[in-house]
Tab-separated table of C-alpha atoms in Angstrom:
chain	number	residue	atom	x	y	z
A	1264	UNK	CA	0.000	0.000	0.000
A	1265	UNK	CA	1.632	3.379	-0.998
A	1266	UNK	CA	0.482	6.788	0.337
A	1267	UNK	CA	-0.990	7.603	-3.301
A	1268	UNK	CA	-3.504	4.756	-2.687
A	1269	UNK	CA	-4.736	6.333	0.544
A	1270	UNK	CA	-4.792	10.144	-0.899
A	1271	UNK	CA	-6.879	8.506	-4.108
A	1272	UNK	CA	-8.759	6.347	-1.823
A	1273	UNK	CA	-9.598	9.399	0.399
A	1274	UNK	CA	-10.319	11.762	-2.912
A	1275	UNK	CA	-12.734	9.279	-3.868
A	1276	UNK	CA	-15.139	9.333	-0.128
A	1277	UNK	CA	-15.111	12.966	-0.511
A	1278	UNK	CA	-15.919	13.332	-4.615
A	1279	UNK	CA	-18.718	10.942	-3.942
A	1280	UNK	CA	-20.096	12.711	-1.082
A	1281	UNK	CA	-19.561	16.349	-2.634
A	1282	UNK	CA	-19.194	15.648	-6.139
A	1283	UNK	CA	-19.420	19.757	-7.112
A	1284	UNK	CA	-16.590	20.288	-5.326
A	1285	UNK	CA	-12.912	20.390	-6.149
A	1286	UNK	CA	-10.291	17.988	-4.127
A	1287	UNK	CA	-6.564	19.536	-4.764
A	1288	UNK	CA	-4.486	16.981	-3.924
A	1289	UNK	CA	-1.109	17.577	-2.656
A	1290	UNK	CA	-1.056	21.386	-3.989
A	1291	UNK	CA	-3.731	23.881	-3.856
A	1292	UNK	CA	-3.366	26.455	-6.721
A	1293	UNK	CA	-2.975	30.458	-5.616
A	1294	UNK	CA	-6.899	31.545	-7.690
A	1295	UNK	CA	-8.589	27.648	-6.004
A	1296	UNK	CA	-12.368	27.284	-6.380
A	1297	UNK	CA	-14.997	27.669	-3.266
A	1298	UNK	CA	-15.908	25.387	-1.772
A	1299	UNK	CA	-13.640	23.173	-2.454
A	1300	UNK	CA	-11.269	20.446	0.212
A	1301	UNK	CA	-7.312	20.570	-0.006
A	1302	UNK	CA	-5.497	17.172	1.363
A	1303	UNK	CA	-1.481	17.297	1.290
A	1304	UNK	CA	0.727	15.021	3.152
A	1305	UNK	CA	2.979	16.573	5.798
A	1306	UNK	CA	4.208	13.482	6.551
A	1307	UNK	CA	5.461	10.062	5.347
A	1308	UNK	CA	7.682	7.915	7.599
A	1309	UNK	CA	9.033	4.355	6.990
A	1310	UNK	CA	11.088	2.772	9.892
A	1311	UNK	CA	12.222	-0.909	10.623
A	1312	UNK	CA	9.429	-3.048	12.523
A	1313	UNK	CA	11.548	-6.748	12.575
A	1314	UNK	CA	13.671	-8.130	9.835
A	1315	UNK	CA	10.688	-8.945	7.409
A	1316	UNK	CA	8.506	-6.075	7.891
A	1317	UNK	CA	8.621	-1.951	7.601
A	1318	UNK	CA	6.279	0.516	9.622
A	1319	UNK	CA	4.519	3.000	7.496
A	1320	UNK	CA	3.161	6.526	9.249
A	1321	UNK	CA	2.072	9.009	7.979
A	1322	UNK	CA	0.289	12.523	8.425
A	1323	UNK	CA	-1.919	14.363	6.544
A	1324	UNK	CA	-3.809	17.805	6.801
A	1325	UNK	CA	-7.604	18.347	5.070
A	1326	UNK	CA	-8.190	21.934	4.404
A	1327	UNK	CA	-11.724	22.509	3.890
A	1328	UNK	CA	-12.520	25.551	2.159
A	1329	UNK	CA	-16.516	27.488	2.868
A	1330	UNK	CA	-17.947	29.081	0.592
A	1331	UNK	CA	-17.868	33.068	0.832
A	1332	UNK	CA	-20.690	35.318	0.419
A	1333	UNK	CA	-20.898	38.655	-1.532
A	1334	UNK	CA	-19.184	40.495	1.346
A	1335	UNK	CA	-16.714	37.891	1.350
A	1336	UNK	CA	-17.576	36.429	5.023
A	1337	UNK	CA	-17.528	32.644	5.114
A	1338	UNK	CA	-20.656	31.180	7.557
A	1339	UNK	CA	-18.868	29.306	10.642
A	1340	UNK	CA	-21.942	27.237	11.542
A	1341	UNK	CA	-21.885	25.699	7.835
A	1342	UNK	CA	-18.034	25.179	7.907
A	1343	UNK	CA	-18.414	23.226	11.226
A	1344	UNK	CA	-21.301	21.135	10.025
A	1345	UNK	CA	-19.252	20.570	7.001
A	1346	UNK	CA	-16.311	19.598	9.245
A	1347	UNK	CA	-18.267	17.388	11.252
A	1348	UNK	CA	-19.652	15.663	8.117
A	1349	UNK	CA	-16.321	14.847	6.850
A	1350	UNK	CA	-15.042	13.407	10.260
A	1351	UNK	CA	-18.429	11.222	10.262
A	1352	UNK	CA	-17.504	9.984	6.407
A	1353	UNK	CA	-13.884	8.906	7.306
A	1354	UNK	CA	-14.224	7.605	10.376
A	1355	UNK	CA	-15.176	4.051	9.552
A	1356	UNK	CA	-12.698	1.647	7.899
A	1357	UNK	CA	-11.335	2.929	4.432
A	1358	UNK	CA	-10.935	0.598	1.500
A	1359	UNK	CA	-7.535	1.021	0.359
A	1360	UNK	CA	-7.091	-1.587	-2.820
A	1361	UNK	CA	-7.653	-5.034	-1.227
A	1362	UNK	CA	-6.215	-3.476	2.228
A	1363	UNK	CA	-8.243	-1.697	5.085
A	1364	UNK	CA	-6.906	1.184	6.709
A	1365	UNK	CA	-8.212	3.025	10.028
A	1366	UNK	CA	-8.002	6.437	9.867
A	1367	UNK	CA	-7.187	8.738	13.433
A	1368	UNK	CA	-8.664	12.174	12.368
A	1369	UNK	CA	-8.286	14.868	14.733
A	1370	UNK	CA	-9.967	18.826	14.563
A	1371	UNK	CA	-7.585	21.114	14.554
A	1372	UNK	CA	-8.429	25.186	15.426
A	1373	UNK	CA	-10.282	26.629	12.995
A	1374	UNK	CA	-9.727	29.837	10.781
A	1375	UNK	CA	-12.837	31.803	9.252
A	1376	UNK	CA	-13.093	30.731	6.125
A	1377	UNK	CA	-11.944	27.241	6.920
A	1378	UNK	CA	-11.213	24.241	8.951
A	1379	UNK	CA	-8.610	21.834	8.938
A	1380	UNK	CA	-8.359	18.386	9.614
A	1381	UNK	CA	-5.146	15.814	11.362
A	1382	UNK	CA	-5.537	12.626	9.436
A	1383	UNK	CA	-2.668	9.875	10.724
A	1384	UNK	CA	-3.020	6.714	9.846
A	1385	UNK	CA	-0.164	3.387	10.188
A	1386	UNK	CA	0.081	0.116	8.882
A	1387	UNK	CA	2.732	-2.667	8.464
A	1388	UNK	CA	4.202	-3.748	4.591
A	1389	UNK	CA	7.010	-6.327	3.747
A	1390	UNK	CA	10.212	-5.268	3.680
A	1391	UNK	CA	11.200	-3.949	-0.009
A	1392	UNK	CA	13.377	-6.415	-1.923
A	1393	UNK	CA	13.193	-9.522	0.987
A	1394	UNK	CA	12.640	-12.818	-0.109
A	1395	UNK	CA	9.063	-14.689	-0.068
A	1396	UNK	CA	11.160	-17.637	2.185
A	1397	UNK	CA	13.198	-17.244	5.166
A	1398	UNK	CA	17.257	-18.381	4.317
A	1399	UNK	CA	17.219	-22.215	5.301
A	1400	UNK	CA	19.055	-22.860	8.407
A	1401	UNK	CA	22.898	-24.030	8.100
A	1402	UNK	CA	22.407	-26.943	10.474
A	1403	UNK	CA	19.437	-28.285	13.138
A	1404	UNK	CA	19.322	-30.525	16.546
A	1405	UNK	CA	16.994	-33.510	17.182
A	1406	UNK	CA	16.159	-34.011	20.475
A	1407	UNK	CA	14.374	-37.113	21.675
A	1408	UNK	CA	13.495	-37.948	25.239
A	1409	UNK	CA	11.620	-41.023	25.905
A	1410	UNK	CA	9.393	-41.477	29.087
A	1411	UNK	CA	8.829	-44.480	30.155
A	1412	UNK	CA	6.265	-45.292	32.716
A	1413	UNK	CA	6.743	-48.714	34.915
């Protein structure tokens, strides 16, 4: 599982729950479209778990962008029901490929316009370039030990 399975699998909860709206994945342009959601990765770790397997963490940030009105004012209730609703679509078990991932989403503080959401997730892969068999052993011990009852 890479992290560019997650971000698509992600992309594709939130296209088919807002499908008007605009998911810019990994960079938001300068002139983006309202409303619209903005998920980047701050972070993507990989660190040893035992000899055949590899950790994978990693951190990403949802920006979700309100709509503004003709004075250019944003409405907080809507961008916290809005928040809410996207915490309440990825909470359950995502689909990532044949894999399931659980997502740890956390609220961060809140700006007018928009909200932002923690999204950390880890999981364990094989270890790049290991072989499907352990190496056979160089030698092995028999031990027998007979009991006998009288």
């Amino acid at each position: 599982m890479r992290t560019l399975d997650i971000l698509d699998a992600i992309n594709g909860k939130l296209v088919e729950r807002w499908p008007e709206r605009t998911v810019y994945v990994d960079v938001c342009p300068v002139d983006f479209d309202r409303p619209s959601f903005w998920l980047a990765v701050e972070q993507d770790e990989q660190t040893d778990a035992n000899r055949f397997l590899v950790r994978h963490d990693i951190r990403l940030k949802l920006t979700i962008y309100d709509q503004l009105d003709e004075h250019y004012d944003a409405s907080w209730y809507r961008l916290a029901g809005e928040s809410d609703a996207v915490m309440e679509l990825l909470t359950p078990v995502l689909q990532v490929g044949s894999r399931h991932l659980k997502l740890n989403l956390k609220a961060l503080p809140r700006e007018a316009d928009r909200s932002f959401l923690q999204i950390t997730a880890s999981w364990m892969d094989d270890r790049p370039g290991r072989d499907d068999q352990p190496p056979p052993a160089d030698s092995y011990s028999l031990r027998v030990r007979e009991n006998i009852k009288s």
